[in-house]
PDB file of N, CA and C in Angstrom:
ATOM      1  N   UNK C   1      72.639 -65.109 -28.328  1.00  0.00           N
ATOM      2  CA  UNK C   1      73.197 -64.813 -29.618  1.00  0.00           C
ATOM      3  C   UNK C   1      74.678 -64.493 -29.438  1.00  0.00           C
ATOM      4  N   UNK C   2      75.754 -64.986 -30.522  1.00  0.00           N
ATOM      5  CA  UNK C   2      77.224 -64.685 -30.136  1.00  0.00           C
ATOM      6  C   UNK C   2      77.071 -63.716 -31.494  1.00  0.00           C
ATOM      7  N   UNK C   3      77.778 -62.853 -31.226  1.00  0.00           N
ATOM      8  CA  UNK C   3      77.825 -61.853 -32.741  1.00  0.00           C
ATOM      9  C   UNK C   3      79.588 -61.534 -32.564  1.00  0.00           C
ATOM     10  N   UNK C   4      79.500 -61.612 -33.975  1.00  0.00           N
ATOM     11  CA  UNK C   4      81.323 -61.281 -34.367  1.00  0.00           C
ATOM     12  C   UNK C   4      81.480 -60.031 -34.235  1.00  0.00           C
ATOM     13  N   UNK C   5      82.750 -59.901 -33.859  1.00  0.00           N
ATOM     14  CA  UNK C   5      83.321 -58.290 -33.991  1.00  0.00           C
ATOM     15  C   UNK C   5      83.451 -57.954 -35.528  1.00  0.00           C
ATOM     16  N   UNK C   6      83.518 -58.874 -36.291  1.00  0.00           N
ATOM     17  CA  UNK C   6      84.012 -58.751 -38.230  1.00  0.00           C
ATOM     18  C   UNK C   6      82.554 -58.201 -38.183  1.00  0.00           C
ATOM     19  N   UNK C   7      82.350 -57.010 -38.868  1.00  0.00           N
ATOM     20  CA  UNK C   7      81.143 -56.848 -39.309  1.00  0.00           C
ATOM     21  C   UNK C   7      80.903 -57.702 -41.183  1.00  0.00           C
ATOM     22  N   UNK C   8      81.906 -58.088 -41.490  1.00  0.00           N
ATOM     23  CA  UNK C   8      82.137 -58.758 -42.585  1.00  0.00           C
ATOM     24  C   UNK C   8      81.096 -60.433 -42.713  1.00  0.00           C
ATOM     25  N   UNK C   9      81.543 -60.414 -41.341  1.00  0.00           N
ATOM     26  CA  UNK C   9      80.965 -62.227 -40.790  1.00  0.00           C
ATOM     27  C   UNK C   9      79.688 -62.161 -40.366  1.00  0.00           C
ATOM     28  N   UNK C  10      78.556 -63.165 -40.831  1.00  0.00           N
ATOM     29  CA  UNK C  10      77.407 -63.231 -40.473  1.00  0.00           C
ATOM     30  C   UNK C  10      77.329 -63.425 -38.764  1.00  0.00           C
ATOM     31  N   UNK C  11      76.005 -62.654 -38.207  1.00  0.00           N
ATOM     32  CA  UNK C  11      75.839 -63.494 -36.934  1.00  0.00           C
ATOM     33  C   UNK C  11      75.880 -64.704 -36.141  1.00  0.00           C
ATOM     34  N   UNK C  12      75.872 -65.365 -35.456  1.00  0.00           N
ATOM     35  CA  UNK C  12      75.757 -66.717 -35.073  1.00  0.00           C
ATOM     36  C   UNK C  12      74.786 -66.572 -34.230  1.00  0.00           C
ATOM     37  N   UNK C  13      73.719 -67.385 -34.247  1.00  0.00           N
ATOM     38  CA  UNK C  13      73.159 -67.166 -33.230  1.00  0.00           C
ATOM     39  C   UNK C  13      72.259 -68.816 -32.560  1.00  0.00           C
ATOM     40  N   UNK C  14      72.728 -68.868 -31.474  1.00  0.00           N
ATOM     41  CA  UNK C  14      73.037 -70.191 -30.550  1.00  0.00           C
ATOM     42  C   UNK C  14      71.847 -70.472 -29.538  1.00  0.00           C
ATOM     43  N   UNK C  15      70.840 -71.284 -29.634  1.00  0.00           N
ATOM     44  CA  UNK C  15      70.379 -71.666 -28.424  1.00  0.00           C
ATOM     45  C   UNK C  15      69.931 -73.065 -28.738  1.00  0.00           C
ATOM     46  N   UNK C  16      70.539 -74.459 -27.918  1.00  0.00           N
ATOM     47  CA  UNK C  16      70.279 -75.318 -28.173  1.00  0.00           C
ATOM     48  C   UNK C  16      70.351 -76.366 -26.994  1.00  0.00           C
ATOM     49  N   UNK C  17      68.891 -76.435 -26.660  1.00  0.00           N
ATOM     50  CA  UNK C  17      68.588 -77.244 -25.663  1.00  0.00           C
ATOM     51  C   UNK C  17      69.145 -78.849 -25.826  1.00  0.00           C
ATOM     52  N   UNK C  18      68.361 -79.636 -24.854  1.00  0.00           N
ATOM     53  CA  UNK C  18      68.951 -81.396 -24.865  1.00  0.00           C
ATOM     54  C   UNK C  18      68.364 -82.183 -25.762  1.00  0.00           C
ATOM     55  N   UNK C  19      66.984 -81.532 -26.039  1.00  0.00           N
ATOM     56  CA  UNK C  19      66.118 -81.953 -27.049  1.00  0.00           C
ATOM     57  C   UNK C  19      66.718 -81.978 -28.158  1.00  0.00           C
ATOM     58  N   UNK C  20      67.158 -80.284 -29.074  1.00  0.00           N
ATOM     59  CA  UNK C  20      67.711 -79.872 -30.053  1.00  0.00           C
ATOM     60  C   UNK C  20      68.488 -80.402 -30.318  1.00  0.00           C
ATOM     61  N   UNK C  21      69.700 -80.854 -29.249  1.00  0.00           N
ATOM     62  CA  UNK C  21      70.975 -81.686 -29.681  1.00  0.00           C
ATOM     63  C   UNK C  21      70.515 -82.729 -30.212  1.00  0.00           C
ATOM     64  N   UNK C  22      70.273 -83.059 -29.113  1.00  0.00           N
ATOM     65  CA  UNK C  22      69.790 -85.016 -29.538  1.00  0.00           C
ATOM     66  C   UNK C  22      69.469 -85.034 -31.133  1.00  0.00           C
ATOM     67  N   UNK C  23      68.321 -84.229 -31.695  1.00  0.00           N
ATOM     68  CA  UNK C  23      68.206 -84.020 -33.009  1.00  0.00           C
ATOM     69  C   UNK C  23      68.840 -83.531 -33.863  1.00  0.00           C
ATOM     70  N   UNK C  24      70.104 -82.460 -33.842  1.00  0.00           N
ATOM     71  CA  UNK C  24      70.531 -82.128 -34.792  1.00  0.00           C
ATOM     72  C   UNK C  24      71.722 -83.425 -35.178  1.00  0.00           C
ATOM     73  N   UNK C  25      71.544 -83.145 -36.466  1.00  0.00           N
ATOM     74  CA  UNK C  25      72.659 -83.897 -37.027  1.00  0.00           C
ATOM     75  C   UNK C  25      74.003 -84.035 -36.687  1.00  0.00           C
ATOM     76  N   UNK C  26      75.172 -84.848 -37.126  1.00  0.00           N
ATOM     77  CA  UNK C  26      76.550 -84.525 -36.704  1.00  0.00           C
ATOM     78  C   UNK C  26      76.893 -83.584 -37.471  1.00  0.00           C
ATOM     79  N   UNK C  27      76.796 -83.624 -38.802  1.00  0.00           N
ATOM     80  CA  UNK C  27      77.706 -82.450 -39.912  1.00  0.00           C
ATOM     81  C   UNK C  27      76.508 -81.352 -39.185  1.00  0.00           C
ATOM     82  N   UNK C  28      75.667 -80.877 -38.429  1.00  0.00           N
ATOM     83  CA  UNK C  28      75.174 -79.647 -38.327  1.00  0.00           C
ATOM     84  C   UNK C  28      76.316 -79.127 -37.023  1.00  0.00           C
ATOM     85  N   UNK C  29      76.426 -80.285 -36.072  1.00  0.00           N
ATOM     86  CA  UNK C  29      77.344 -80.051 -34.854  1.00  0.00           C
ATOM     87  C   UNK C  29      78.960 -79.934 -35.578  1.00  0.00           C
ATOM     88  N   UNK C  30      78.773 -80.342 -36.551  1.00  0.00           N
ATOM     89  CA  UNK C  30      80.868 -80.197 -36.691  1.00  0.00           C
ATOM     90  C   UNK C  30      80.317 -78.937 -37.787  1.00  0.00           C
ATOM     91  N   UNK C  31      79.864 -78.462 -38.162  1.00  0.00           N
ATOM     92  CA  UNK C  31      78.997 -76.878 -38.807  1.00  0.00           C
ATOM     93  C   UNK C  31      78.972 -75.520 -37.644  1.00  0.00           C
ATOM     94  N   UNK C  32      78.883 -75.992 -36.780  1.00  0.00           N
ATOM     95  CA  UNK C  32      78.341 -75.261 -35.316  1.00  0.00           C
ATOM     96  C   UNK C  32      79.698 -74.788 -35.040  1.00  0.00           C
ATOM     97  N   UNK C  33      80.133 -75.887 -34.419  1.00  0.00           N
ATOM     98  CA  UNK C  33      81.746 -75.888 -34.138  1.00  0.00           C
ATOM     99  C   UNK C  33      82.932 -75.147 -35.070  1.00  0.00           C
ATOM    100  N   UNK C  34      82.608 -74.906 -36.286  1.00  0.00           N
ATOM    101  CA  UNK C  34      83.360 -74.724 -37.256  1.00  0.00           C
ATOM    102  C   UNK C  34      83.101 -73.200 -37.211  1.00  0.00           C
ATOM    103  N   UNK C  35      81.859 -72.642 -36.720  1.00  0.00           N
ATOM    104  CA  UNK C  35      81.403 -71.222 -36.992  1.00  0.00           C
ATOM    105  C   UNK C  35      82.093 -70.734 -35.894  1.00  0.00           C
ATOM    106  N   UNK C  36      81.995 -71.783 -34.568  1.00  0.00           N
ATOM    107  CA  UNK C  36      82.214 -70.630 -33.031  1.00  0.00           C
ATOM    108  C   UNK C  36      83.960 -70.528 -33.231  1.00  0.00           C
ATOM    109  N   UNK C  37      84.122 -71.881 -33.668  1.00  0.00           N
ATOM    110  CA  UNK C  37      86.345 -71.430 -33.536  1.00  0.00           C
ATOM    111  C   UNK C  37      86.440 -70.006 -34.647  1.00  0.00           C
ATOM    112  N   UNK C  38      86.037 -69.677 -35.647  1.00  0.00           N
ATOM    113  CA  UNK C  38      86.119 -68.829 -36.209  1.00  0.00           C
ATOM    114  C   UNK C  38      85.448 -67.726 -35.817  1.00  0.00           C
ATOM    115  N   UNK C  39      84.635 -67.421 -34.954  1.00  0.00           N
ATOM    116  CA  UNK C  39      84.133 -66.407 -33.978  1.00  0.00           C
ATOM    117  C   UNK C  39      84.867 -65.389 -32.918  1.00  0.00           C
ATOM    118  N   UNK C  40      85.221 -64.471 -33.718  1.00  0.00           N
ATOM    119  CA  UNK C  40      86.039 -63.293 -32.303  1.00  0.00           C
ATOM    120  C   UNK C  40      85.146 -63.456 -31.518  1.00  0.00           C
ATOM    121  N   UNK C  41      84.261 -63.743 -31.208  1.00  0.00           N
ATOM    122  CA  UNK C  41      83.708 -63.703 -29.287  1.00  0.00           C
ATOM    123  C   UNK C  41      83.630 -64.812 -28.821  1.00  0.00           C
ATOM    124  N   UNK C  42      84.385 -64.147 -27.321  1.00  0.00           N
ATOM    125  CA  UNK C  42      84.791 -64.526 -26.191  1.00  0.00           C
ATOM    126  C   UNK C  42      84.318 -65.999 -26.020  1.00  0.00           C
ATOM    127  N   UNK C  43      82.878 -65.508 -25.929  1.00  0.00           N
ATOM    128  CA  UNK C  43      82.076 -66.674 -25.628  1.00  0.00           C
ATOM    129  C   UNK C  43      81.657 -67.783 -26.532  1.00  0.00           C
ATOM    130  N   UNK C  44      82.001 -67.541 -27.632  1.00  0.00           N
ATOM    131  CA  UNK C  44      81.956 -68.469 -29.340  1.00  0.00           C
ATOM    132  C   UNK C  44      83.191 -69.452 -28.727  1.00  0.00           C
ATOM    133  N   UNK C  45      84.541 -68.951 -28.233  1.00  0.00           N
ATOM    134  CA  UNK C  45      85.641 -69.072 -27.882  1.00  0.00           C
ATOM    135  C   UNK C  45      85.197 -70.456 -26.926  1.00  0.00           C
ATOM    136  N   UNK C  46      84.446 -69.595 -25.804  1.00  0.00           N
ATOM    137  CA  UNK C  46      84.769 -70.591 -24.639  1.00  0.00           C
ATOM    138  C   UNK C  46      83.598 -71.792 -24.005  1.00  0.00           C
ATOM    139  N   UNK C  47      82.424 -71.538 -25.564  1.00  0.00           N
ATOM    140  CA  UNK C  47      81.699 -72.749 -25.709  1.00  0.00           C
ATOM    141  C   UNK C  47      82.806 -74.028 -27.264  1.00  0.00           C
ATOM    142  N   UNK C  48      83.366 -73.531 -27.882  1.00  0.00           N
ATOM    143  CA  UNK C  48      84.088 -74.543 -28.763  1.00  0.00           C
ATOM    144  C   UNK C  48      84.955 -75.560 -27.900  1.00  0.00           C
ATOM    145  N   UNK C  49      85.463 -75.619 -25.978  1.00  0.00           N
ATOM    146  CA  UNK C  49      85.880 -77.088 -25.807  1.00  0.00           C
ATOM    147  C   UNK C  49      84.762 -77.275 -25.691  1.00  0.00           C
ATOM    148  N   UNK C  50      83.676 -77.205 -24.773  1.00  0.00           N
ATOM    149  CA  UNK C  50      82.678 -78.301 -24.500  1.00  0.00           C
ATOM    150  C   UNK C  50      81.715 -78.532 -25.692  1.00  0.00           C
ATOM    151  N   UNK C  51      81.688 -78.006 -26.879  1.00  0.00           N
ATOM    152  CA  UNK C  51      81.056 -78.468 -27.981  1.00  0.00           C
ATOM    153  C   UNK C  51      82.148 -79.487 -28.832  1.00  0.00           C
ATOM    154  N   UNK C  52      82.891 -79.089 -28.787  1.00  0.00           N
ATOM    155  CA  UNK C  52      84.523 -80.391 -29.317  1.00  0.00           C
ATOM    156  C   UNK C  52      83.770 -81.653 -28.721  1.00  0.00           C
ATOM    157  N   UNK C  53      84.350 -81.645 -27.533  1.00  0.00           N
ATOM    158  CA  UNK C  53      84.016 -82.728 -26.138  1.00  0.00           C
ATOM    159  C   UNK C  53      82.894 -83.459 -26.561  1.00  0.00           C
ATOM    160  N   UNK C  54      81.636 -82.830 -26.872  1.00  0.00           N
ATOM    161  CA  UNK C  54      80.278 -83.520 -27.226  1.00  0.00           C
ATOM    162  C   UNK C  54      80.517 -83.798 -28.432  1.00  0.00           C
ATOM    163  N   UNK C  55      81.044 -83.314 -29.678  1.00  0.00           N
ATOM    164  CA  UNK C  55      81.189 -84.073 -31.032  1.00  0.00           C
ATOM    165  C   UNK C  55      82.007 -85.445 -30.589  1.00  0.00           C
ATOM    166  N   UNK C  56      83.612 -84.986 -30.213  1.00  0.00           N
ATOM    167  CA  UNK C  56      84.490 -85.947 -29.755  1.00  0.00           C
ATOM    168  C   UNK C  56      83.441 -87.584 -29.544  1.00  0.00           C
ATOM    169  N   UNK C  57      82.682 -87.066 -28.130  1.00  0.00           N
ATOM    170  CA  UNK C  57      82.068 -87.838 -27.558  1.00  0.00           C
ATOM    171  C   UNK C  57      81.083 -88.852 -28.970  1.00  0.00           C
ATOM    172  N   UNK C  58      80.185 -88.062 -29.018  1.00  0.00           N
ATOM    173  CA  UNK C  58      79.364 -88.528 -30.090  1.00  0.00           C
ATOM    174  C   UNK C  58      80.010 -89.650 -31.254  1.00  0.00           C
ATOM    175  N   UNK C  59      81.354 -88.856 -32.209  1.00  0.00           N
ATOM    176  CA  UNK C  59      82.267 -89.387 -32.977  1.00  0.00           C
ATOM    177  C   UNK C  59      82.513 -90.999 -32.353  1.00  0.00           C
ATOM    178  N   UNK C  60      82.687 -90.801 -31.228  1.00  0.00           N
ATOM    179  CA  UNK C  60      83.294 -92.323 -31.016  1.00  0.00           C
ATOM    180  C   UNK C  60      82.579 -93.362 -30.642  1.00  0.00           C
ATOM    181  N   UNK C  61      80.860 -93.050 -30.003  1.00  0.00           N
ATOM    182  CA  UNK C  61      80.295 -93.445 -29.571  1.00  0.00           C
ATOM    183  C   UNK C  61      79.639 -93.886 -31.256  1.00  0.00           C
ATOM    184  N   UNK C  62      79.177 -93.369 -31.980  1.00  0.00           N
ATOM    185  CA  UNK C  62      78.777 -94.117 -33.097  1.00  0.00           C
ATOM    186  C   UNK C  62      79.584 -94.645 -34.445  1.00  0.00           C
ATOM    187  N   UNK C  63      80.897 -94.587 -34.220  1.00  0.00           N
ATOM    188  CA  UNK C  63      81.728 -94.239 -34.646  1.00  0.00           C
ATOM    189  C   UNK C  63      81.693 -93.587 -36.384  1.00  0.00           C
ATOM    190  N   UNK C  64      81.516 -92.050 -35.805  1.00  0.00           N
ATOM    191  CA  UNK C  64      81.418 -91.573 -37.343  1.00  0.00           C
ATOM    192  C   UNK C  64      82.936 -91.041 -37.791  1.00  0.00           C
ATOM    193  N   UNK C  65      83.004 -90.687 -39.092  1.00  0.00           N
ATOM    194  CA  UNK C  65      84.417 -90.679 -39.473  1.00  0.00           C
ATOM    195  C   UNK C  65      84.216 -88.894 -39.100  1.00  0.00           C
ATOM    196  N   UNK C  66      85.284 -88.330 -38.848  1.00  0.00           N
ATOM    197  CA  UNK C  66      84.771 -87.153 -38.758  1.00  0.00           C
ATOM    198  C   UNK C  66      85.497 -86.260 -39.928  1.00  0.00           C
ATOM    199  N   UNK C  67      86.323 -86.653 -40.058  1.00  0.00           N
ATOM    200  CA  UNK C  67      87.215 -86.072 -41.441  1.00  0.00           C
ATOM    201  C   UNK C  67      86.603 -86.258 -43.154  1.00  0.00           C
ATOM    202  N   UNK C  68      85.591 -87.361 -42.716  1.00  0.00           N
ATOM    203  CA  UNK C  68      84.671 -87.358 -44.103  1.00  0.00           C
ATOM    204  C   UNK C  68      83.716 -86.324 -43.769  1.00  0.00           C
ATOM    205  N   UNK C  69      83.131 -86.313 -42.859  1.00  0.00           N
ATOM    206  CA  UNK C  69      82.075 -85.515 -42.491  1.00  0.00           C
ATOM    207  C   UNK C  69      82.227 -83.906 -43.473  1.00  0.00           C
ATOM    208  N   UNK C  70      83.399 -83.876 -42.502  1.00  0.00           N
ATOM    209  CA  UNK C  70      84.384 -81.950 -42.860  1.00  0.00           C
ATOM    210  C   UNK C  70      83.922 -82.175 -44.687  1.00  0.00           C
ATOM    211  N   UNK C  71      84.672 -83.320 -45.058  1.00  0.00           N
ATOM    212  CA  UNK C  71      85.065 -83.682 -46.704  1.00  0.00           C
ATOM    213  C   UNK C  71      83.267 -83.036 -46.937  1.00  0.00           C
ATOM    214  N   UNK C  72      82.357 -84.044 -46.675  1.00  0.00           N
ATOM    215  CA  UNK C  72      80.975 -83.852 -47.151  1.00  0.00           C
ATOM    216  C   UNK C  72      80.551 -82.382 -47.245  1.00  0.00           C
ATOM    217  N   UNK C  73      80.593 -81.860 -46.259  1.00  0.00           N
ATOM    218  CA  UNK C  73      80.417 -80.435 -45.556  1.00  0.00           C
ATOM    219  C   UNK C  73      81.229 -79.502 -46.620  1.00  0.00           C
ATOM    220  N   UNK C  74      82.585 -79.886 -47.173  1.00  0.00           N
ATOM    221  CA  UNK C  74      83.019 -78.966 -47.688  1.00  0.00           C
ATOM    222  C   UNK C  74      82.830 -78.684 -49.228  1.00  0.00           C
ATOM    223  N   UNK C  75      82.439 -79.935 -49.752  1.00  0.00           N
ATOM    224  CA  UNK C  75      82.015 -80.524 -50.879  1.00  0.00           C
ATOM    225  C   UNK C  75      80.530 -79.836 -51.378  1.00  0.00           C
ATOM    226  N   UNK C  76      79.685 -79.805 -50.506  1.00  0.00           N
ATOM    227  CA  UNK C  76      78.142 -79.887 -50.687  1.00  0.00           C
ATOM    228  C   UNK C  76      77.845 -78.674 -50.261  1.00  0.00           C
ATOM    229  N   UNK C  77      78.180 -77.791 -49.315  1.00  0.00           N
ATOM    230  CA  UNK C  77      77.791 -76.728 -48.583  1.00  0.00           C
ATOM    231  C   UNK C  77      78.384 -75.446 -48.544  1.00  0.00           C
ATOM    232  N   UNK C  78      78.445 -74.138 -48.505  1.00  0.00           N
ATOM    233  CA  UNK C  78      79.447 -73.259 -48.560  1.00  0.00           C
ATOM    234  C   UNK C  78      79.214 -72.517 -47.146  1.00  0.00           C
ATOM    235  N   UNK C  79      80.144 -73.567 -46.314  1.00  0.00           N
ATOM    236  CA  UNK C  79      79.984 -73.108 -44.744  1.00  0.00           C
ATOM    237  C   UNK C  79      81.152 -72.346 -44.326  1.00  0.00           C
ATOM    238  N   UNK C  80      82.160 -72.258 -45.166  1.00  0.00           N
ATOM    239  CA  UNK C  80      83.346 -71.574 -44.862  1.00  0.00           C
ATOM    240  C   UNK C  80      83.430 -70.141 -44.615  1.00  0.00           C
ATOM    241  N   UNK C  81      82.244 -69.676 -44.753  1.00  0.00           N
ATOM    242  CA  UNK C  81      82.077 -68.222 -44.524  1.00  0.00           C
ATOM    243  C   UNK C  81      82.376 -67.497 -43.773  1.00  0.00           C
TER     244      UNK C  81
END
């Protein structure tokens, strides 16, 4: 579990095997990513390159747009929290 120092900010809480990936969606992974850069901890911090890296990766390999994605995400969902 990564928990914020903001007691303002909901918890995050992270465990996601090879299985899990494989299945979660992209807008859940650029969702993920979006929570840990906004995460005072350390470790929210210093899993966001290698979760970048695997969207990055992913993004180009199927080539999804990723800036629509954000658009969809920001449109439909209230993840900005």
């Amino acid at each position: 579990m990564i928990e914020n120092n903001n007691s303002d900010k909901p918890q995050v809480n992270i465990y996601i095997g090879e299985d899990e990936w494989a299945n979660y969606s992209f807008q859940n992974k650029v969702r993920l990513l979006y929570r840990l850069k906004n995460s005072d901890n350390l470790l929210a911090k210093q899993l966001v390159k290698s979760i970048s890296s695997l969207i990055e990766e992913e993004q180009k390999m199927s080539e999804i747009d990723y800036e629509a994605t954000v658009k969809q995400c920001e449109d439909t969902i209230e993840w900005f929290e």
